[in-house]
Short mmCIF file of N, CA, C and O in Angstrom, two decimals:
data_model
loop_
_atom_site.label_atom_id
_atom_site.label_comp_id
_atom_site.label_asym_id
_atom_site.label_seq_id
_atom_site.Cartn_x
_atom_site.Cartn_y
_atom_site.Cartn_z
N UNK A 757 65.11 156.33 49.40
CA UNK A 757 63.58 155.49 48.84
C UNK A 757 62.82 156.90 49.95
O UNK A 757 63.10 155.59 51.19
N UNK A 758 61.82 157.11 49.77
CA UNK A 758 61.08 157.50 50.75
C UNK A 758 59.27 156.89 50.98
O UNK A 758 59.64 155.64 50.39
N UNK A 759 59.93 156.73 52.27
CA UNK A 759 58.72 156.04 52.64
C UNK A 759 57.04 156.49 52.09
O UNK A 759 57.14 157.80 52.61
N UNK A 760 56.09 156.09 51.83
CA UNK A 760 54.72 155.94 50.96
C UNK A 760 54.02 156.59 52.64
O UNK A 760 53.98 156.16 53.62
N UNK A 761 53.47 157.86 52.73
CA UNK A 761 53.21 158.40 53.50
C UNK A 761 51.36 157.72 53.13
O UNK A 761 50.13 157.40 54.40
N UNK A 762 50.75 157.09 52.23
CA UNK A 762 49.02 156.74 52.25
C UNK A 762 49.18 155.39 50.77
O UNK A 762 49.79 155.62 50.36
N UNK A 763 48.28 154.91 50.33
CA UNK A 763 48.51 154.10 49.86
C UNK A 763 47.13 154.64 48.96
O UNK A 763 45.73 154.75 49.81
N UNK A 764 46.58 154.22 47.25
CA UNK A 764 45.48 154.59 46.95
C UNK A 764 44.30 153.50 47.84
O UNK A 764 44.94 152.97 46.74
N UNK A 765 42.75 154.57 47.48
CA UNK A 765 41.81 153.24 48.42
C UNK A 765 41.03 153.09 47.26
O UNK A 765 41.03 152.65 46.79
N UNK A 766 40.61 154.16 46.64
CA UNK A 766 39.89 154.79 45.97
C UNK A 766 40.09 155.84 44.77
O UNK A 766 39.82 157.00 45.33
N UNK A 767 39.21 156.11 43.86
CA UNK A 767 38.81 157.41 42.46
C UNK A 767 37.41 157.05 42.99
O UNK A 767 36.19 156.94 43.17
N UNK A 768 37.03 158.69 43.14
CA UNK A 768 35.87 159.23 43.43
C UNK A 768 34.87 160.33 42.99
O UNK A 768 35.34 161.25 42.63
N UNK A 769 33.81 159.31 42.29
CA UNK A 769 33.58 160.34 41.80
C UNK A 769 31.97 161.36 41.80
O UNK A 769 31.29 160.48 42.76
N UNK A 770 32.20 162.84 41.35
CA UNK A 770 30.46 163.16 41.98
C UNK A 770 29.20 162.92 41.10
O UNK A 770 29.78 163.28 39.80
N UNK A 771 28.56 162.95 41.64
CA UNK A 771 27.15 162.98 40.86
C UNK A 771 26.10 163.25 41.29
O UNK A 771 25.92 163.37 42.35
N UNK A 772 24.76 163.47 40.06
CA UNK A 772 23.67 163.77 41.35
C UNK A 772 22.54 162.79 41.06
O UNK A 772 21.51 162.50 42.18
N UNK A 773 23.89 161.55 40.45
CA UNK A 773 22.45 159.83 40.72
C UNK A 773 23.69 158.51 40.82
O UNK A 773 24.51 158.31 39.98
N UNK A 774 23.68 158.52 42.26
CA UNK A 774 24.63 157.76 42.67
C UNK A 774 24.75 156.47 41.46
O UNK A 774 25.88 155.36 41.01
N UNK A 775 23.08 155.64 42.05
CA UNK A 775 23.02 154.87 41.05
C UNK A 775 23.08 154.11 39.47
O UNK A 775 23.51 153.74 39.32
N UNK A 776 23.35 155.28 39.68
CA UNK A 776 23.06 155.54 37.32
C UNK A 776 24.21 155.33 37.40
O UNK A 776 24.96 154.07 36.29
N UNK A 777 24.85 155.80 37.71
CA UNK A 777 26.46 155.78 37.93
C UNK A 777 27.17 154.77 37.82
O UNK A 777 28.23 154.63 37.05
N UNK A 778 27.19 154.17 38.36
CA UNK A 778 27.91 152.79 39.56
C UNK A 778 27.42 152.34 38.68
O UNK A 778 28.54 151.19 39.13
N UNK A 779 25.77 151.57 38.34
CA UNK A 779 25.16 150.13 38.03
C UNK A 779 26.69 151.01 36.10
O UNK A 779 27.37 149.98 35.63
N UNK A 780 26.75 152.21 35.54
CA UNK A 780 27.36 152.62 34.39
C UNK A 780 28.77 151.84 34.85
O UNK A 780 29.35 151.11 33.91
N UNK A 781 29.81 152.40 35.73
CA UNK A 781 31.15 152.07 36.27
C UNK A 781 30.96 150.11 35.89
O UNK A 781 32.69 149.22 35.96
N UNK A 782 30.04 149.96 37.00
CA UNK A 782 30.09 148.62 37.09
C UNK A 782 30.09 146.75 36.00
O UNK A 782 30.80 146.55 36.10
N UNK A 783 28.75 148.08 34.78
CA UNK A 783 28.96 147.44 33.42
C UNK A 783 30.14 147.44 32.53
O UNK A 783 31.27 146.37 32.08
N UNK A 784 30.89 148.95 32.67
CA UNK A 784 32.26 149.36 31.84
C UNK A 784 33.22 148.46 32.34
O UNK A 784 34.42 148.42 31.86
N UNK A 785 33.74 148.52 33.48
CA UNK A 785 35.06 147.86 34.04
C UNK A 785 34.48 146.50 34.21
O UNK A 785 35.83 146.18 35.58
N UNK A 786 33.45 145.97 34.69
CA UNK A 786 32.87 144.88 35.89
C UNK A 786 33.77 144.22 36.75
O UNK A 786 34.13 143.97 37.00
N UNK A 787 33.06 145.63 37.32
CA UNK A 787 33.48 145.51 38.43
C UNK A 787 32.48 145.28 40.00
O UNK A 787 31.54 144.64 39.39
N UNK A 788 32.65 144.94 40.22
CA UNK A 788 32.41 144.27 42.14
C UNK A 788 31.02 145.54 43.51
O UNK A 788 31.94 146.13 43.11
N UNK A 789 29.79 144.81 43.37
CA UNK A 789 29.09 145.77 43.42
C UNK A 789 29.37 145.65 45.36
O UNK A 789 29.39 144.72 46.05
N UNK A 790 29.85 146.71 46.05
CA UNK A 790 30.13 146.85 47.69
C UNK A 790 29.02 147.89 48.67
O UNK A 790 28.33 146.30 49.65
N UNK A 791 28.73 148.27 48.15
CA UNK A 791 27.67 149.44 48.53
C UNK A 791 27.12 149.67 47.61
O UNK A 791 27.84 150.86 46.89
N UNK A 792 25.45 150.03 47.44
CA UNK A 792 24.66 150.34 46.87
C UNK A 792 24.12 151.65 47.69
O UNK A 792 22.64 150.83 48.02
N UNK A 793 23.98 152.63 47.06
CA UNK A 793 22.41 153.68 48.10
C UNK A 793 22.76 154.72 47.18
O UNK A 793 23.03 154.85 46.67
N UNK A 794 22.33 155.63 47.70
CA UNK A 794 21.50 156.59 47.06
C UNK A 794 22.19 157.48 47.28
O UNK A 794 22.74 158.54 46.23
N UNK A 795 23.15 157.81 48.48
CA UNK A 795 24.04 158.05 48.79
C UNK A 795 25.78 158.06 47.95
O UNK A 795 26.55 159.32 48.36
N UNK A 796 25.58 156.40 48.29
CA UNK A 796 27.21 156.82 48.33
C UNK A 796 26.97 154.84 47.73
O UNK A 796 25.98 153.97 47.50
N UNK A 797 27.83 154.49 46.68
CA UNK A 797 27.55 153.88 45.83
C UNK A 797 29.70 153.47 46.04
O UNK A 797 30.36 154.57 45.83
N UNK A 798 29.81 152.32 46.38
CA UNK A 798 31.50 151.21 45.91
C UNK A 798 31.28 149.92 44.98
O UNK A 798 30.86 149.84 45.98
N UNK A 799 32.44 150.53 44.50
CA UNK A 799 32.54 149.45 43.50
C UNK A 799 34.19 149.08 43.53
O UNK A 799 34.83 149.40 43.62
N UNK A 800 34.15 147.40 43.50
CA UNK A 800 35.68 147.23 44.31
C UNK A 800 36.28 147.03 42.27
O UNK A 800 35.66 146.45 41.59
N UNK A 801 38.13 147.10 42.80
CA UNK A 801 38.38 147.12 41.25
C UNK A 801 39.78 146.04 41.54
O UNK A 801 39.67 146.41 43.02
N UNK A 802 40.81 145.32 40.84
CA UNK A 802 42.24 145.21 41.29
C UNK A 802 42.57 146.46 41.77
O UNK A 802 42.91 146.57 41.37
N UNK A 803 42.39 146.08 43.29
CA UNK A 803 43.29 147.16 44.15
C UNK A 803 43.36 148.49 44.24
O UNK A 803 43.31 149.31 45.09
N UNK A 804 41.69 148.88 43.96
CA UNK A 804 41.16 149.87 44.51
C UNK A 804 40.25 149.67 44.46
O UNK A 804 38.91 149.35 43.40
N UNK A 805 39.15 150.84 44.67
CA UNK A 805 36.72 151.22 44.43
C UNK A 805 37.59 151.96 43.87
O UNK A 805 38.49 153.59 43.54
N UNK A 806 36.67 152.56 43.47
CA UNK A 806 36.14 153.29 42.58
C UNK A 806 34.44 153.50 43.37
O UNK A 806 33.81 152.54 43.80
N UNK A 807 34.31 154.64 43.28
CA UNK A 807 32.94 155.71 44.57
C UNK A 807 32.76 156.18 43.71
O UNK A 807 33.31 157.65 43.06
N UNK A 808 30.92 156.28 44.64
CA UNK A 808 29.93 157.58 43.53
C UNK A 808 29.65 158.21 44.26
O UNK A 808 29.17 157.23 44.85
N UNK A 809 29.84 159.16 44.88
CA UNK A 809 28.81 160.42 45.63
C UNK A 809 28.04 161.21 45.29
O UNK A 809 28.18 161.96 44.22
N UNK A 810 27.08 161.08 46.37
CA UNK A 810 25.51 162.49 45.98
C UNK A 810 25.90 163.89 46.46
O UNK A 810 26.68 164.05 47.55
N UNK A 811 26.23 164.00 45.01
CA UNK A 811 26.70 165.61 45.52
C UNK A 811 25.25 166.27 44.69
O UNK A 811 24.88 166.51 44.01
N UNK A 812 24.09 167.13 46.56
CA UNK A 812 23.40 167.99 44.94
C UNK A 812 23.41 168.80 44.20
O UNK A 812 24.20 169.57 44.55
N UNK A 813 22.17 168.91 43.67
CA UNK A 813 23.07 170.36 42.11
C UNK A 813 24.07 170.03 41.39
O UNK A 813 24.52 170.90 41.33
N UNK A 814 24.07 169.08 41.15
CA UNK A 814 25.43 168.35 40.40
C UNK A 814 25.18 168.95 39.32
O UNK A 814 24.80 168.85 38.89
N UNK A 815 26.73 169.57 38.61
CA UNK A 815 26.38 170.25 37.68
C UNK A 815 27.52 169.08 36.49
O UNK A 815 29.28 169.06 36.78
N UNK A 816 27.05 168.77 35.38
CA UNK A 816 28.25 168.03 34.59
C UNK A 816 29.45 169.15 34.30
O UNK A 816 28.99 169.92 33.80
N UNK A 817 30.67 168.35 34.24
CA UNK A 817 31.69 169.25 33.65
C UNK A 817 31.60 169.97 32.27
O UNK A 817 30.97 168.81 31.47
N UNK A 818 32.00 170.93 31.00
CA UNK A 818 32.14 171.20 30.44
C UNK A 818 33.13 170.81 29.60
O UNK A 818 33.40 172.02 28.24
N UNK A 819 34.00 170.04 29.69
CA UNK A 819 34.76 170.42 29.34
C UNK A 819 35.11 169.78 27.96
O UNK A 819 33.44 168.88 27.38
N UNK A 820 35.13 170.41 26.73
CA UNK A 820 36.79 170.42 27.41
C UNK A 820 36.92 172.80 27.85
O UNK A 820 38.09 173.27 27.98
N UNK A 821 36.12 172.88 28.04
CA UNK A 821 35.84 174.60 28.82
C UNK A 821 36.42 174.02 29.94
O UNK A 821 36.69 173.68 30.76
N UNK A 822 36.62 175.78 30.85
CA UNK A 822 36.44 175.46 32.47
C UNK A 822 35.82 175.68 32.49
O UNK A 822 36.01 176.00 34.32
N UNK A 823 34.95 176.83 32.32
CA UNK A 823 33.79 176.57 33.32
C UNK A 823 33.09 176.42 34.93
O UNK A 823 32.47 176.86 35.93
N UNK A 824 32.65 175.01 34.55
CA UNK A 824 32.03 174.37 35.50
C UNK A 824 33.54 173.22 35.29
O UNK A 824 34.04 172.07 34.59
N UNK A 825 34.40 172.55 36.55
CA UNK A 825 35.78 172.05 36.08
C UNK A 825 34.95 170.43 36.11
O UNK A 825 34.27 170.19 37.01
N UNK A 826 36.64 169.77 35.77
CA UNK A 826 35.65 168.43 35.89
C UNK A 826 36.02 167.71 38.32
O UNK A 826 36.07 169.10 38.82
N UNK A 827 35.06 166.92 38.45
CA UNK A 827 34.73 166.26 39.98
C UNK A 827 35.74 165.08 40.30
O UNK A 827 33.84 164.16 39.50
N UNK A 828 36.32 164.96 40.87
CA UNK A 828 36.65 163.80 41.51
C UNK A 828 38.00 164.19 42.27
O UNK A 828 38.12 164.86 42.58
N UNK A 829 38.44 163.54 43.07
CA UNK A 829 38.71 163.53 44.07
C UNK A 829 39.22 162.56 45.03
O UNK A 829 38.79 161.03 44.27
N UNK A 830 41.20 161.80 45.25
CA UNK A 830 41.50 160.66 45.83
C UNK A 830 41.25 160.34 46.98
O UNK A 830 40.88 160.75 47.62
N UNK A 831 40.97 159.01 47.45
CA UNK A 831 40.86 158.54 48.68
C UNK A 831 42.01 157.87 49.03
O UNK A 831 42.05 156.63 48.47
N UNK A 832 42.87 157.91 49.87
CA UNK A 832 43.89 157.26 49.96
C UNK A 832 44.14 156.48 51.50
O UNK A 832 43.65 157.71 52.45
N UNK A 833 44.42 155.50 51.91
CA UNK A 833 43.80 154.82 53.07
C UNK A 833 45.27 154.81 53.30
O UNK A 833 46.30 154.61 53.21
N UNK A 834 44.84 155.00 55.21
CA UNK A 834 46.55 155.62 55.82
C UNK A 834 46.24 154.69 56.94
O UNK A 834 44.99 154.29 57.25
N UNK A 835 47.86 153.34 57.90
CA UNK A 835 47.55 153.46 59.09
C UNK A 835 46.79 154.42 60.12
O UNK A 835 46.65 153.51 60.70
N UNK A 836 47.66 155.15 60.74
CA UNK A 836 46.86 156.88 60.91
C UNK A 836 46.38 158.00 61.30
O UNK A 836 47.56 158.81 59.57
N UNK A 837 45.62 158.64 61.36
CA UNK A 837 44.23 159.96 61.03
C UNK A 837 45.77 160.81 60.71
O UNK A 837 46.31 162.23 59.57
N UNK A 838 46.07 161.06 63.04
CA UNK A 838 47.33 162.23 62.41
C UNK A 838 48.73 161.67 62.24
O UNK A 838 48.83 163.43 60.96
N UNK A 839 49.64 160.59 62.13
CA UNK A 839 50.22 160.33 61.49
C UNK A 839 50.24 161.30 60.09
O UNK A 839 51.44 161.92 59.45
N UNK A 840 49.51 160.87 59.07
CA UNK A 840 49.15 161.02 57.61
C UNK A 840 49.30 162.41 57.23
O UNK A 840 49.40 163.15 56.53
N UNK A 841 48.01 162.83 58.29
CA UNK A 841 47.92 164.45 57.39
C UNK A 841 48.47 164.97 58.07
O UNK A 841 49.77 165.71 57.82
N UNK A 842 49.70 164.59 59.90
CA UNK A 842 51.02 165.77 59.44
C UNK A 842 51.55 166.01 58.50
O UNK A 842 52.52 166.20 58.38
N UNK A 843 52.24 164.32 57.88
CA UNK A 843 53.20 164.38 56.98
C UNK A 843 52.48 164.98 54.99
O UNK A 843 53.51 165.31 54.86
N UNK A 844 51.20 164.50 55.32
CA UNK A 844 50.61 164.94 53.98
C UNK A 844 50.76 167.34 54.31
O UNK A 844 51.23 167.43 53.18
N UNK A 845 50.62 167.26 55.02
CA UNK A 845 50.68 169.08 55.48
C UNK A 845 52.88 169.35 55.56
O UNK A 845 52.94 170.26 54.99
N UNK A 846 53.75 168.36 55.62
CA UNK A 846 54.95 168.89 55.84
C UNK A 846 55.06 168.21 54.34
O UNK A 846 56.13 169.45 54.45
N UNK A 847 54.82 168.02 53.89
CA UNK A 847 54.89 168.07 52.33
C UNK A 847 53.84 168.83 50.99
O UNK A 847 54.60 169.58 50.18
N UNK A 848 53.15 170.19 51.94
CA UNK A 848 53.17 170.90 51.10
C UNK A 848 51.26 171.05 51.31
O UNK A 848 50.45 171.57 50.56
N UNK A 849 50.57 169.86 51.45
CA UNK A 849 49.36 169.70 51.33
C UNK A 849 49.02 170.98 53.00
O UNK A 849 49.17 171.13 53.71
N UNK A 850 47.10 171.91 52.43
CA UNK A 850 46.42 172.52 53.35
C UNK A 850 45.37 171.37 53.99
O UNK A 850 45.11 170.84 53.07
N UNK A 851 45.04 171.40 54.12
CA UNK A 851 43.66 171.53 55.58
C UNK A 851 43.11 172.53 55.81
O UNK A 851 42.71 173.68 56.23
N UNK A 852 41.96 172.47 55.64
CA UNK A 852 40.52 172.60 54.85
C UNK A 852 39.31 173.07 56.62
O UNK A 852 39.89 172.08 57.30
N UNK A 853 38.44 174.65 57.17
CA UNK A 853 38.52 174.22 57.74
C UNK A 853 37.48 173.52 57.87
O UNK A 853 36.74 172.60 59.37
N UNK A 854 36.34 172.59 57.01
CA UNK A 854 35.12 172.17 57.06
C UNK A 854 36.41 170.40 56.92
O UNK A 854 36.85 170.04 56.13
N UNK A 855 35.41 169.90 57.95
CA UNK A 855 35.93 168.49 58.25
C UNK A 855 34.73 167.75 58.51
O UNK A 855 34.62 168.35 59.86
N UNK A 856 34.01 166.85 57.98
CA UNK A 856 32.72 166.28 58.43
C UNK A 856 32.70 165.08 59.17
O UNK A 856 31.73 165.54 59.98
N UNK A 857 33.77 164.07 58.79
CA UNK A 857 33.80 163.23 59.82
C UNK A 857 35.62 162.80 60.05
O UNK A 857 36.40 162.44 59.89
N UNK A 858 36.19 164.00 61.36
CA UNK A 858 37.59 164.04 61.09
C UNK A 858 37.91 162.71 62.11
O UNK A 858 39.13 162.52 62.44
N UNK A 859 37.49 162.30 62.46
CA UNK A 859 38.08 161.01 63.31
C UNK A 859 37.57 159.11 62.63
O UNK A 859 38.32 158.57 62.72
N UNK A 860 36.51 160.19 61.32
CA UNK A 860 37.16 159.15 60.14
C UNK A 860 38.39 158.57 58.52
O UNK A 860 38.55 158.23 58.01
N UNK A 861 37.03 160.28 58.56
CA UNK A 861 38.58 160.73 57.05
C UNK A 861 38.90 162.60 57.66
O UNK A 861 38.25 162.47 58.47
N UNK A 862 39.68 162.87 56.96
CA UNK A 862 40.81 163.61 57.31
C UNK A 862 40.91 164.25 55.47
O UNK A 862 41.02 163.53 54.95
N UNK A 863 39.93 165.45 55.44
CA UNK A 863 39.90 166.74 53.93
C UNK A 863 41.40 166.66 54.07
O UNK A 863 40.69 167.83 54.50
N UNK A 864 41.84 167.01 52.21
CA UNK A 864 43.07 168.06 52.37
C UNK A 864 42.97 168.48 50.79
O UNK A 864 42.45 167.94 50.70
N UNK A 865 43.93 169.80 51.27
CA UNK A 865 43.73 170.23 49.35
C UNK A 865 45.21 170.18 49.58
O UNK A 865 46.62 170.12 50.03
N UNK A 866 45.51 169.61 48.16
CA UNK A 866 47.11 169.07 47.51
C UNK A 866 47.00 171.23 46.90
O UNK A 866 46.49 171.27 46.91
N UNK A 867 49.16 170.82 46.39
CA UNK A 867 49.13 172.60 46.37
C UNK A 867 48.40 172.86 46.09
O UNK A 867 48.11 174.74 45.63
N UNK A 868 47.66 172.39 44.62
CA UNK A 868 46.76 173.49 43.39
C UNK A 868 45.13 173.47 43.78
O UNK A 868 44.91 173.64 43.65
N UNK A 869 44.93 172.63 45.35
CA UNK A 869 44.02 172.76 46.15
C UNK A 869 42.34 172.02 45.10
O UNK A 869 41.84 172.16 45.55
N UNK A 870 42.65 171.44 44.82
CA UNK A 870 42.10 169.65 44.34
C UNK A 870 41.97 168.94 46.33
O UNK A 870 42.75 168.52 46.64
N UNK A 871 40.73 168.76 46.56
CA UNK A 871 40.70 168.40 47.55
C UNK A 871 40.44 166.81 47.46
O UNK A 871 40.62 165.60 46.69
N UNK A 872 41.46 165.82 48.51
CA UNK A 872 41.72 164.58 48.70
C UNK A 872 41.50 163.86 50.00
O UNK A 872 41.24 164.73 50.91
N UNK A 873 41.54 163.08 50.35
CA UNK A 873 40.93 162.30 52.13
C UNK A 873 41.77 161.60 51.88
O UNK A 873 42.50 160.26 51.09
N UNK A 874 42.00 161.37 53.29
CA UNK A 874 43.29 160.03 54.28
C UNK A 874 42.37 159.68 54.72
O UNK A 874 40.74 160.44 55.59
N UNK A 875 42.72 158.35 55.00
CA UNK A 875 41.12 157.42 55.21
C UNK A 875 41.93 156.18 55.92
O UNK A 875 42.52 155.41 55.55
N UNK A 876 41.18 155.71 57.25
CA UNK A 876 41.07 154.31 58.00
C UNK A 876 40.05 153.08 56.12
O UNK A 876 38.95 153.70 56.60
N UNK A 877 41.39 152.69 56.27
CA UNK A 877 40.46 151.44 55.85
C UNK A 877 39.12 150.51 56.88
O UNK A 877 39.60 150.55 56.98
N UNK A 878 38.04 150.13 55.86
CA UNK A 878 37.40 149.92 56.16
C UNK A 878 37.40 148.42 56.82
O UNK A 878 38.65 147.94 56.47
N UNK A 879 36.65 147.56 57.27
CA UNK A 879 37.39 146.63 58.23
C UNK A 879 37.71 145.24 56.50
O UNK A 879 36.12 145.56 56.37
N UNK A 880 38.35 144.60 56.99
CA UNK A 880 38.48 143.34 55.23
C UNK A 880 38.67 143.87 54.57
O UNK A 880 38.80 143.24 53.75
N UNK A 881 40.09 145.60 54.43
CA UNK A 881 39.96 145.48 53.15
C UNK A 881 41.34 145.50 53.13
O UNK A 881 41.99 145.98 54.14
#
C-alpha cells in the first residue's frame, strides 16, 4: 500500500465575482465562511474547503462545448513542500515556470496538464 503524498484540502473555483459565488456555495452547501474578500473566499466543509479565487476577465465555461473549458483546481495539503513536489514529479507531474508564492505553495500540472497546488495547511486547520 502506497503512502499518500498529500491530502485533499480544497476545491478552488475561478470567478470574476468571488463574493457572489462564495455566498452561493455557502447557502447551497451550508458552509462556514472562513475568509471573504474581493480576491478570495474560503468556505469550510466537512474535511475540505471550497475556495473561490478571483480571475480577471473570467469567462464562464460553455459546457457541454469545449471552446471555453471548465475552470477549477485542487489544493492539496502537504507536510513538506519540497518532498511533496519531488514525489509528485516522480509520478508524472510537471512544474511550470510560473510559481507565484513557492515558499507557501507550488503549482504543478498533472499528466493531462490540469494545474493543482501543493500547499502547507494554515495554522489551526
